[in-house]
mmCIF file of C-alpha atoms in Angstrom:
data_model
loop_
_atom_site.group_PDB
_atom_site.id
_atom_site.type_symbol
_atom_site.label_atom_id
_atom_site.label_comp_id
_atom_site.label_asym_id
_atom_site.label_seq_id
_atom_site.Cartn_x
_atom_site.Cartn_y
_atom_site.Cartn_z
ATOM 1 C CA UNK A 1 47.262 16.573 73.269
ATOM 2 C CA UNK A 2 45.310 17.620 70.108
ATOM 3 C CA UNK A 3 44.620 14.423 67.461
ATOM 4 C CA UNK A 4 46.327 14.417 64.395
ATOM 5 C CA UNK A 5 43.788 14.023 61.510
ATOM 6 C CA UNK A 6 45.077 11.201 58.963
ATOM 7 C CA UNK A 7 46.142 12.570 55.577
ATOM 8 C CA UNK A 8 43.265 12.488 53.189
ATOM 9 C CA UNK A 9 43.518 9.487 50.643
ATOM 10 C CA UNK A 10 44.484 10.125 47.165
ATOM 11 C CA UNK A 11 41.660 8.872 44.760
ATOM 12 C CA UNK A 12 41.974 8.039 41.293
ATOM 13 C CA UNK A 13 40.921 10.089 38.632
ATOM 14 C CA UNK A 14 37.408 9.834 37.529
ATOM 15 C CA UNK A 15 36.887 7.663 34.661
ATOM 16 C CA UNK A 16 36.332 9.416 31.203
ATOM 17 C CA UNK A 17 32.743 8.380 31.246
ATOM 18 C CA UNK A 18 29.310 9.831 31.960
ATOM 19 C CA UNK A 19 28.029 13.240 31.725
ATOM 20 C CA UNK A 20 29.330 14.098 28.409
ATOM 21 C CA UNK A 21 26.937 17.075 28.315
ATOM 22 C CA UNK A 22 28.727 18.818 30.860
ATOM 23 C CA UNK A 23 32.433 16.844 31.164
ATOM 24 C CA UNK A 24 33.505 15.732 27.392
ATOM 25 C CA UNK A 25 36.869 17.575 26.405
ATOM 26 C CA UNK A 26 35.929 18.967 22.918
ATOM 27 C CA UNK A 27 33.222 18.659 20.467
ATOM 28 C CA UNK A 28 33.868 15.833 18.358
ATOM 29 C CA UNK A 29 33.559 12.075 19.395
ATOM 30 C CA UNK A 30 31.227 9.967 21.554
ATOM 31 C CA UNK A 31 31.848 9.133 24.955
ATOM 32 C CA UNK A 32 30.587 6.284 27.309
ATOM 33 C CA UNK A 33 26.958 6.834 29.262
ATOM 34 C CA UNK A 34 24.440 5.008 31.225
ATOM 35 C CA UNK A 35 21.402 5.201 28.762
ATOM 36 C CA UNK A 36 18.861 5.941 31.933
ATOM 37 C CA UNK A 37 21.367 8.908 33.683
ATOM 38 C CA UNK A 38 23.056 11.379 33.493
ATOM 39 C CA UNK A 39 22.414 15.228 31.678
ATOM 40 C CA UNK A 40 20.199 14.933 29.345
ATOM 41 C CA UNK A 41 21.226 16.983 26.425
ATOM 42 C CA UNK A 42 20.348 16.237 22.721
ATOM 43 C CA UNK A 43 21.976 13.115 22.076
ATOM 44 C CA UNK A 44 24.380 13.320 24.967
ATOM 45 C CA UNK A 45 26.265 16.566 23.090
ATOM 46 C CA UNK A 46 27.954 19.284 25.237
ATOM 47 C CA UNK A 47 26.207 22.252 26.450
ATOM 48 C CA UNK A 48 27.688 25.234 25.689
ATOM 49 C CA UNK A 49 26.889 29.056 24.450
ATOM 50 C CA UNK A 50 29.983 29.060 22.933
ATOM 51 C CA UNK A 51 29.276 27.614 19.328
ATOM 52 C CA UNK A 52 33.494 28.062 18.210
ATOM 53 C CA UNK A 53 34.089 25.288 16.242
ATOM 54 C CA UNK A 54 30.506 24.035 16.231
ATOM 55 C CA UNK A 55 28.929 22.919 12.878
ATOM 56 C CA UNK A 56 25.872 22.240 14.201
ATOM 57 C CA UNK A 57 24.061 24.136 17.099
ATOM 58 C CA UNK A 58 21.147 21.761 18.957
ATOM 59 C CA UNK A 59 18.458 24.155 20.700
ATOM 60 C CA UNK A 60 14.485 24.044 21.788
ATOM 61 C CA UNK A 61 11.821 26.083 21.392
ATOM 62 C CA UNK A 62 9.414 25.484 24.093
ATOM 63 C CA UNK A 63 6.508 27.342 22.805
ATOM 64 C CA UNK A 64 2.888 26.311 22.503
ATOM 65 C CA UNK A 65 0.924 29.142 22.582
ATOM 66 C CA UNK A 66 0.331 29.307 18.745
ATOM 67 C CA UNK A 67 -1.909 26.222 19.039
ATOM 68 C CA UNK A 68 -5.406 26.080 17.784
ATOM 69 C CA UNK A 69 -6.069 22.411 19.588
ATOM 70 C CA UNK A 70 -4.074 20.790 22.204
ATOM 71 C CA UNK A 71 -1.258 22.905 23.898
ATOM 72 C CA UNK A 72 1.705 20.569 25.610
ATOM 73 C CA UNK A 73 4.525 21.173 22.505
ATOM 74 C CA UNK A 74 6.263 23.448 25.041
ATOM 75 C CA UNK A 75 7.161 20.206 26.651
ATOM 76 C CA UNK A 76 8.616 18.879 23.576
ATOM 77 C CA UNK A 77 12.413 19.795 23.446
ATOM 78 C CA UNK A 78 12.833 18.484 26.800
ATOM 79 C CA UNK A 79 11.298 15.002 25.728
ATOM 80 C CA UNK A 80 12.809 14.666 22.433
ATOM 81 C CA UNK A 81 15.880 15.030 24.614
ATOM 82 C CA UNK A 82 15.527 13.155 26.747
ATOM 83 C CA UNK A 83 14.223 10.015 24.394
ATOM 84 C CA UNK A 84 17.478 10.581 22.366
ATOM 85 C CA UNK A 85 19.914 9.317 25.017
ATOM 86 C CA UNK A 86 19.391 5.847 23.830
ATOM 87 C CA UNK A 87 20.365 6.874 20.239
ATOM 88 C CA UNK A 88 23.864 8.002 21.834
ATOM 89 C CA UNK A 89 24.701 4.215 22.621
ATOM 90 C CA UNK A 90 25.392 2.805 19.207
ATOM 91 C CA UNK A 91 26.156 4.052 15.952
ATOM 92 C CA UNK A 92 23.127 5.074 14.391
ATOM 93 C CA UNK A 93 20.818 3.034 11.905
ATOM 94 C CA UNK A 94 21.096 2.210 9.245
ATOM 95 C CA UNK A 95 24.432 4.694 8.362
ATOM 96 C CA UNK A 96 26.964 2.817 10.543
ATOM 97 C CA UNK A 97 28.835 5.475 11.581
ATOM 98 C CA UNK A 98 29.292 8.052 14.657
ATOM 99 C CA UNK A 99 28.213 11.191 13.142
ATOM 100 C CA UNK A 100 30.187 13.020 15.491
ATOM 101 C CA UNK A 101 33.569 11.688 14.313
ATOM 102 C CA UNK A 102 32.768 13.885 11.259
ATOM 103 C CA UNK A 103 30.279 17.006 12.923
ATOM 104 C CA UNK A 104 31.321 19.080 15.991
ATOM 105 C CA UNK A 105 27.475 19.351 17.561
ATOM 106 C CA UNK A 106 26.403 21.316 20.597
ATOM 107 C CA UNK A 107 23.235 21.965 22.260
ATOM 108 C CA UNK A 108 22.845 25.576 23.357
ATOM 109 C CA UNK A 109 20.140 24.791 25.928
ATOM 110 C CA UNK A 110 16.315 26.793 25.181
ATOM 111 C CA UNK A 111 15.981 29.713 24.050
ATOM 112 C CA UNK A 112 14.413 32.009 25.986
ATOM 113 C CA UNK A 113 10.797 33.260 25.470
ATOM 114 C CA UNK A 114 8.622 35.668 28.096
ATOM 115 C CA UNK A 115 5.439 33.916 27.891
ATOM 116 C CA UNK A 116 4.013 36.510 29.417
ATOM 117 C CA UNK A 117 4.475 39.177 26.581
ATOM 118 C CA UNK A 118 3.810 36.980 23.484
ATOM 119 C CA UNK A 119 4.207 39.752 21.217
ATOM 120 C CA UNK A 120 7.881 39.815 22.191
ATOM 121 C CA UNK A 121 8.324 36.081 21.168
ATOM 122 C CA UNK A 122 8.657 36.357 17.618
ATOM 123 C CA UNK A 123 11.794 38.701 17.391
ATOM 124 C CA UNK A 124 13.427 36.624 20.915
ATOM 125 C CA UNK A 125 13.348 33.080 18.180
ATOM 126 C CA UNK A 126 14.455 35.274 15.293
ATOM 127 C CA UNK A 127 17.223 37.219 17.454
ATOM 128 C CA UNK A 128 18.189 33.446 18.840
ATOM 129 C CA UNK A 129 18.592 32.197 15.473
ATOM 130 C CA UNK A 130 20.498 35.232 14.182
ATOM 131 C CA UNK A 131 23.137 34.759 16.674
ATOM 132 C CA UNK A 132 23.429 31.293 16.234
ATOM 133 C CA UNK A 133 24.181 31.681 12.331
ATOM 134 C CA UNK A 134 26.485 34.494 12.726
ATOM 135 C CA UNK A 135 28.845 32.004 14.317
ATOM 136 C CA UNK A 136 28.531 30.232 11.326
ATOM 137 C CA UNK A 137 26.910 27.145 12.617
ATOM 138 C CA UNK A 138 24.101 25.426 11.119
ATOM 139 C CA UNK A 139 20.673 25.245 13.018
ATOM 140 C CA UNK A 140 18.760 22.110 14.487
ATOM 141 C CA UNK A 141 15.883 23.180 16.393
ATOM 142 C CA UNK A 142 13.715 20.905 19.158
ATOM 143 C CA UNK A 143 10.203 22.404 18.965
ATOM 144 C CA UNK A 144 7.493 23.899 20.404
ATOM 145 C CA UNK A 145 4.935 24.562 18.099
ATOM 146 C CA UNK A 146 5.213 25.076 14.342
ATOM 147 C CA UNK A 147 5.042 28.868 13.844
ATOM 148 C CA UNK A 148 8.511 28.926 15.651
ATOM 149 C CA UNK A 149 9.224 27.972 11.884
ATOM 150 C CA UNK A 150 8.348 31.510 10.703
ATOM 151 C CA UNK A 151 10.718 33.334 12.448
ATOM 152 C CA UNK A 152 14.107 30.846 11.692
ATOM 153 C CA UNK A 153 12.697 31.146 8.152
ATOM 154 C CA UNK A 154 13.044 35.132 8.645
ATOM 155 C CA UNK A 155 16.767 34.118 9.945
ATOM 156 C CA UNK A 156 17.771 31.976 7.734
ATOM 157 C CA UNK A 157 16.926 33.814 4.660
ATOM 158 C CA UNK A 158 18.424 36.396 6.086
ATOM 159 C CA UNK A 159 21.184 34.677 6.457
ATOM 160 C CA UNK A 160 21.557 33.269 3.011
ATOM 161 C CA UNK A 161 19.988 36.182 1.099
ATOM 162 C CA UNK A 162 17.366 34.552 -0.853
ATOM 163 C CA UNK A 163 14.747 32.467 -0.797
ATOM 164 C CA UNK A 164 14.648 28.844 0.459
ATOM 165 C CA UNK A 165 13.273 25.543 -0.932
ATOM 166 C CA UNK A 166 11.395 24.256 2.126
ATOM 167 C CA UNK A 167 10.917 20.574 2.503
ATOM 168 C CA UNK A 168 8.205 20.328 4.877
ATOM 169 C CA UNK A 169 6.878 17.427 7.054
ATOM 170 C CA UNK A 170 3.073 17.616 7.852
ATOM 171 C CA UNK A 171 -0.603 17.067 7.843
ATOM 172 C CA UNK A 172 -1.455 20.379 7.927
ATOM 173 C CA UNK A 173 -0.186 22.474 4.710
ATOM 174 C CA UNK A 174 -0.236 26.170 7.224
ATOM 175 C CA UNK A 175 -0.893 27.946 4.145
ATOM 176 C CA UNK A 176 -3.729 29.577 5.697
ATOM 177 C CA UNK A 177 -4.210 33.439 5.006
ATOM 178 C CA UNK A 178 -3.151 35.569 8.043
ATOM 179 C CA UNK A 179 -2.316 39.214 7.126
ATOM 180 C CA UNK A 180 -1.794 39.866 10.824
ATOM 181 C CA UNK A 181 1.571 41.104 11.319
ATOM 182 C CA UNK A 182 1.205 40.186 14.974
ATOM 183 C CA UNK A 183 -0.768 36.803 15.084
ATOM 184 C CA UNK A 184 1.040 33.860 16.782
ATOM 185 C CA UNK A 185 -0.661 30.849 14.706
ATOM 186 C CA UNK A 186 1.086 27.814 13.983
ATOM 187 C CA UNK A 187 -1.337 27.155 10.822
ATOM 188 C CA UNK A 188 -0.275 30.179 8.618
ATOM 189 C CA UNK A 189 3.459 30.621 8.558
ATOM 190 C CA UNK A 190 4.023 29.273 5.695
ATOM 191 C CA UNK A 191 1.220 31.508 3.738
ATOM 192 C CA UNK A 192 3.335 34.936 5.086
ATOM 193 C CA UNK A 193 6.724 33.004 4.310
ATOM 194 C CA UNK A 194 5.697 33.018 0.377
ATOM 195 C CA UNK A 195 3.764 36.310 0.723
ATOM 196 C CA UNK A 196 7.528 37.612 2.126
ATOM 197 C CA UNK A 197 9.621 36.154 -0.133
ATOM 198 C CA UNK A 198 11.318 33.459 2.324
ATOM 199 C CA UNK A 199 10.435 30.872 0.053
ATOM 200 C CA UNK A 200 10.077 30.009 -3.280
ATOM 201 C CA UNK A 201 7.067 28.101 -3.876
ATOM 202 C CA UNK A 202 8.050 26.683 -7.422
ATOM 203 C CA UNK A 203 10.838 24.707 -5.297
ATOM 204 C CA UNK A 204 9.359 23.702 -2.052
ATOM 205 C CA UNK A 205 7.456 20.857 -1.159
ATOM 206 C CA UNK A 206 4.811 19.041 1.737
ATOM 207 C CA UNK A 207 4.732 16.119 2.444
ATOM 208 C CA UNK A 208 2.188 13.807 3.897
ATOM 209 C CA UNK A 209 -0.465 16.380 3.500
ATOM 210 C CA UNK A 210 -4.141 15.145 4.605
ATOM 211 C CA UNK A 211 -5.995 18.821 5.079
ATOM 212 C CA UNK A 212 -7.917 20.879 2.499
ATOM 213 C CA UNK A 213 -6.625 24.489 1.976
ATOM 214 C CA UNK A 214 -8.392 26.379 -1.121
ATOM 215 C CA UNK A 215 -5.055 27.680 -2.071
ATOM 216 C CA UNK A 216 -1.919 25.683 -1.543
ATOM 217 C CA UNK A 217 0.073 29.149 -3.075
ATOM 218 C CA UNK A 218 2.077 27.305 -5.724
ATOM 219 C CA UNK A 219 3.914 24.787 -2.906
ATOM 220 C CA UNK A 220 4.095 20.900 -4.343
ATOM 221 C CA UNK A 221 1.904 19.153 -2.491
ATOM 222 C CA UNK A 222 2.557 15.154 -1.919
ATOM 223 C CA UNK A 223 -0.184 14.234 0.293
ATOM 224 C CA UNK A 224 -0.319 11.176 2.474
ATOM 225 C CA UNK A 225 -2.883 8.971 0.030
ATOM 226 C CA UNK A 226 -0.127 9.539 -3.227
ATOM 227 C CA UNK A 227 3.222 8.697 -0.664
ATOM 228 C CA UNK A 228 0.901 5.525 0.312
ATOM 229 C CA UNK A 229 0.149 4.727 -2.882
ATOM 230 C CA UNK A 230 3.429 5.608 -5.229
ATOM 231 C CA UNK A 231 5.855 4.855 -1.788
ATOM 232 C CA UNK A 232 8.276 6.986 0.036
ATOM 233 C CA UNK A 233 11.207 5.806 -2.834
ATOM 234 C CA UNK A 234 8.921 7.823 -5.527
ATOM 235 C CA UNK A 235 8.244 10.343 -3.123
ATOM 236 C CA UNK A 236 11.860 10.726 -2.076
ATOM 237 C CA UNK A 237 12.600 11.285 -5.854
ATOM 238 C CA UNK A 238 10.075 14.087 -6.263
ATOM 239 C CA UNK A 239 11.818 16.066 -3.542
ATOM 240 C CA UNK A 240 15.143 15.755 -4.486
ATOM 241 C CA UNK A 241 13.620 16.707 -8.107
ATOM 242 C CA UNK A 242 11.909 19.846 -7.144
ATOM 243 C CA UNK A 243 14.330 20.897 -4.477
ATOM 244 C CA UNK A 244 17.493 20.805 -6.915
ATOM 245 C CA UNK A 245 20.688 22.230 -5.419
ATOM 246 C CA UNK A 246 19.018 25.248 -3.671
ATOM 247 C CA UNK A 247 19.535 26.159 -0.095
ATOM 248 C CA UNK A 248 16.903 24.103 1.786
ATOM 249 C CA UNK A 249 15.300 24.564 5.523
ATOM 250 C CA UNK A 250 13.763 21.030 6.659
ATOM 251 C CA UNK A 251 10.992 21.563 8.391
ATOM 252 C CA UNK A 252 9.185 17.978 10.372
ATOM 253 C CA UNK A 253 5.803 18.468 11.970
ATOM 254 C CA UNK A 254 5.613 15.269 14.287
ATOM 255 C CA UNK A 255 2.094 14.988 12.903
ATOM 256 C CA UNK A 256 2.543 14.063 9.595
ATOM 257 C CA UNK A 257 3.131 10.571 10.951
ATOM 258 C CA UNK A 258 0.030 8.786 11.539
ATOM 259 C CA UNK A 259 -1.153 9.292 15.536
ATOM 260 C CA UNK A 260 -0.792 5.103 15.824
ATOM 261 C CA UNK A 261 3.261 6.410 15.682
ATOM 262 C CA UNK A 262 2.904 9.699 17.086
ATOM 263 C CA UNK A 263 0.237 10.825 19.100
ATOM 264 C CA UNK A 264 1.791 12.933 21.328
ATOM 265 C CA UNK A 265 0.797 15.849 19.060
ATOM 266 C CA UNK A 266 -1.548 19.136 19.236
ATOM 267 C CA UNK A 267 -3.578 18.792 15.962
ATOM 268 C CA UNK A 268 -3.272 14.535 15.281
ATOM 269 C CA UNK A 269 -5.041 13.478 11.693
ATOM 270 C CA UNK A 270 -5.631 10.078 11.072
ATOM 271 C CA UNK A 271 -4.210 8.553 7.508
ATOM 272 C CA UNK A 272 -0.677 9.816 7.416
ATOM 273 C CA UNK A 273 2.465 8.512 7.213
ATOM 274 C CA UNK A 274 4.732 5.469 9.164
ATOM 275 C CA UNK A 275 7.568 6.807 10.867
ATOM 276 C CA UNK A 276 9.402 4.247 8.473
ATOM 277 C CA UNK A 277 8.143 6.041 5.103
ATOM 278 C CA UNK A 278 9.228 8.938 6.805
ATOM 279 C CA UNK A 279 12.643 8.394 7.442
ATOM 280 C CA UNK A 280 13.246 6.723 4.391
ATOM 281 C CA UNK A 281 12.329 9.683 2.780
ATOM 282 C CA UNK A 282 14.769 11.600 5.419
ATOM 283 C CA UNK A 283 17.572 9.447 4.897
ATOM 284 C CA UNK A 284 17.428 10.392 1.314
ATOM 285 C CA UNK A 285 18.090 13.806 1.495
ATOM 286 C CA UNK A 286 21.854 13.764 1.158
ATOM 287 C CA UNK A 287 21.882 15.435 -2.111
ATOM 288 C CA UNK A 288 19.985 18.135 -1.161
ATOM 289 C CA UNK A 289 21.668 21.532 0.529
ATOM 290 C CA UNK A 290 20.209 21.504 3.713
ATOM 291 C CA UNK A 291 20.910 25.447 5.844
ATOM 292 C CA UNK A 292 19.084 24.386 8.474
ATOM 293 C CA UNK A 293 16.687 22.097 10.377
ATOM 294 C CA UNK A 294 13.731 21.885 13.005
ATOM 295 C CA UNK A 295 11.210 18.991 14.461
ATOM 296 C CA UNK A 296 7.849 20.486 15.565
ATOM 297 C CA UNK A 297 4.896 19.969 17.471
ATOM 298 C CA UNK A 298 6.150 16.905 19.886
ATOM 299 C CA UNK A 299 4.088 17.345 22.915
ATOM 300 C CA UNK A 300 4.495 15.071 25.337
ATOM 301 C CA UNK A 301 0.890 14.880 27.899
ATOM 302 C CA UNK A 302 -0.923 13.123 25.211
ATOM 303 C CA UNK A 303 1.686 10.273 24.733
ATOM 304 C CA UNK A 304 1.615 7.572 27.242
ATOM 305 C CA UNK A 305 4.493 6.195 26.441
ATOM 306 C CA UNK A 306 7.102 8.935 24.819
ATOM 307 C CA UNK A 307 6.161 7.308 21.412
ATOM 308 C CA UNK A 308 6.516 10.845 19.872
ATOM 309 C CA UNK A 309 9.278 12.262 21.340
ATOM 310 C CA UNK A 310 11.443 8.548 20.275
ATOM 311 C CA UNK A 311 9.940 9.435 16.679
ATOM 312 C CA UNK A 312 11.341 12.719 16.667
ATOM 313 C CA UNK A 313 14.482 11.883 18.431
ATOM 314 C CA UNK A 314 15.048 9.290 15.107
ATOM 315 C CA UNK A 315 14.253 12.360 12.836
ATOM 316 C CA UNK A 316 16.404 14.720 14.088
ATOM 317 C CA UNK A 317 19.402 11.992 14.315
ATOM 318 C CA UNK A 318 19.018 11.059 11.138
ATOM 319 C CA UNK A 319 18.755 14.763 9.759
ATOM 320 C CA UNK A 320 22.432 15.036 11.595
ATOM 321 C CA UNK A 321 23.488 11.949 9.635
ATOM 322 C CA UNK A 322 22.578 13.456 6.596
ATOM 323 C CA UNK A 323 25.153 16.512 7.191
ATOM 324 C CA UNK A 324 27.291 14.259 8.402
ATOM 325 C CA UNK A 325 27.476 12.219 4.741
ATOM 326 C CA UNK A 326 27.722 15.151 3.050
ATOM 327 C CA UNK A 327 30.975 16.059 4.926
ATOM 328 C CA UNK A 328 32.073 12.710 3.993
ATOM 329 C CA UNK A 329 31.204 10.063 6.541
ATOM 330 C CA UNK A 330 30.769 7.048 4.771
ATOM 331 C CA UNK A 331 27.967 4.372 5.471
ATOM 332 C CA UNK A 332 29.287 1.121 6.403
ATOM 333 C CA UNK A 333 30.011 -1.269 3.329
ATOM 334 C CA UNK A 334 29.895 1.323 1.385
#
């Protein structure tokens, strides 16, 4: 006589918790994780190639072959990932709010590069971007090296039509001449983004600068020793000052924080800034019209300790809270 199986028990639905990348319902809201599991996308937010409805659009850049010292930044979106899952827990610091009650954000995964043909790699981040700012979607972009800048500049003014103010985060001023239309070099990008017209000069600004350049081609320079000196209130003024109401691309190069708070980085330089002057001067930038975002040159082998990747984590949080009070999220006791 053949043995009846017992019916197979009806089990409760899973909670509504863990795995937001992959299992939250739409793009707005938080939603309950274990800080130490689970899919590690940017700030626990949904993958998805389907930016409809997205404000924001999260990707990486894993690209290091630019360098001119230490490779290891094509390591850095996945660490700057995965340090931001602890930033998912609470409301963010010192804003008070959940920026995604206010900003539908998704990350989009990598985009993809063929290491192997590095001449192709330009037009596959400037094709990426393109598509991503069709949808209407604003960029934040997990780097890689820092020429990955050039070609989201090319996108972006592109995109808007004319040229950007460029706030831009760094030691290094990568106003180098290169008249090589096909050089990959993360120290010039910013001399062929004048030379092209993606910029204007007369409303862009570095900070944290601590390397000599003969010509800094008209960009305001507020190198580390002034922002030390004057603070990162004063120099949080001068940006907002020289930027105006222009359409601005931030650009953060890990290394313009000293290497005692990030030395997970290709090129470190000794003197620069605290990731607390930093932010500050971050957190400020509500007033200013920010098109679109990256955070540079994490990378990852020379960090014992993912130092680097948690400073760029709070850098590109705090760049979403900024678009996040502009749309009208409100600080608490405010």
């Amino acid at each position: 006589m053949a043995r009846m199986s017992a019916p197979s028990p009806t089990l409760p639905e899973a909670p509504a918790a863990g795995d937001g990348a992959i299992r939250r319902p739409g793009l707005l809201g938080s939603w309950p994780e274990m800080t130490y599991a689970g899919v590690l996308s940017f700030l626990r937010r949904t993958y998805t190639r389907d930016w409809t409805g997205a404000d924001v659009v999260v990707s990486g850049i894993p690209l290091d072959l630019a360098t001119t010292f230490r490779p290891g930044a094509r390591l850095g979106p996945a660490a700057i990932r995965a340090a931001s899952v602890q930033l998912a827990e609470l409301k963010p610091f010192p804003w008070g709010f959940d920026p995604f009650e206010t900003l539908a954000v998704v990350d989009a995964g990598d985009c993809w590069l063929d290491a192997h043909n590095p001449h192709t790699i330009p037009g596959a981040i400037r094709d990426h971007a393109r598509r991503i700012l069709a949808s209407g979607a604003r960029m934040l972009t997990l780097g890689g090296d820092h020429f990955i800048t050039y070609p989201l500049l090319q996108a972006h003014a592109e995109r808007w039509g004319k040229p950007l103010a460029l706030i831009h985060f760094d030691a290094h001023c990568d106003t180098w001449p290169d008249d090589s239309p096909d050089s990959l070099n993360h120290g010039t990008m910013f001399y062929k983004a004048v030379r092209e017209g993606l910029i204007d000069p007369a409303h862009s600004v570095q900070i944290g600068i601590r390397t000599w350049n003969d010509d800094f081609m008209g960009l305001h320079v507020l190198d580390a020793p002034t922002v030390h000196a004057r603070g990162a209130d004063w120099a949080l003024q001068q940006v907002l000052a020289i930027v105006g109401d222009r359409p601005a691309y931030v650009t953060f190069d890990i290394d313009c924080l000293d290497p005692a708070h990030a030395p997970g980085t290709g090129t470190p330089v000794a003197g620069g800034l605290s990731s607390a002057q930093a932010l500050h001067i971050v957190r400020g930038l509500v007033p200013v019209n920010l098109v679109g975002m990256d955070v540079v040159e994490v990378a990852p082998p020379y960090d014992h300790a993912d130092i680097t990747a948690l400073a760029a984590a709070h850098v590109a949080c705090d760049l979403l809270c900024v678009l996040a009070a502009q749309r009208g999220a409100r600080r608490a006791g405010a």
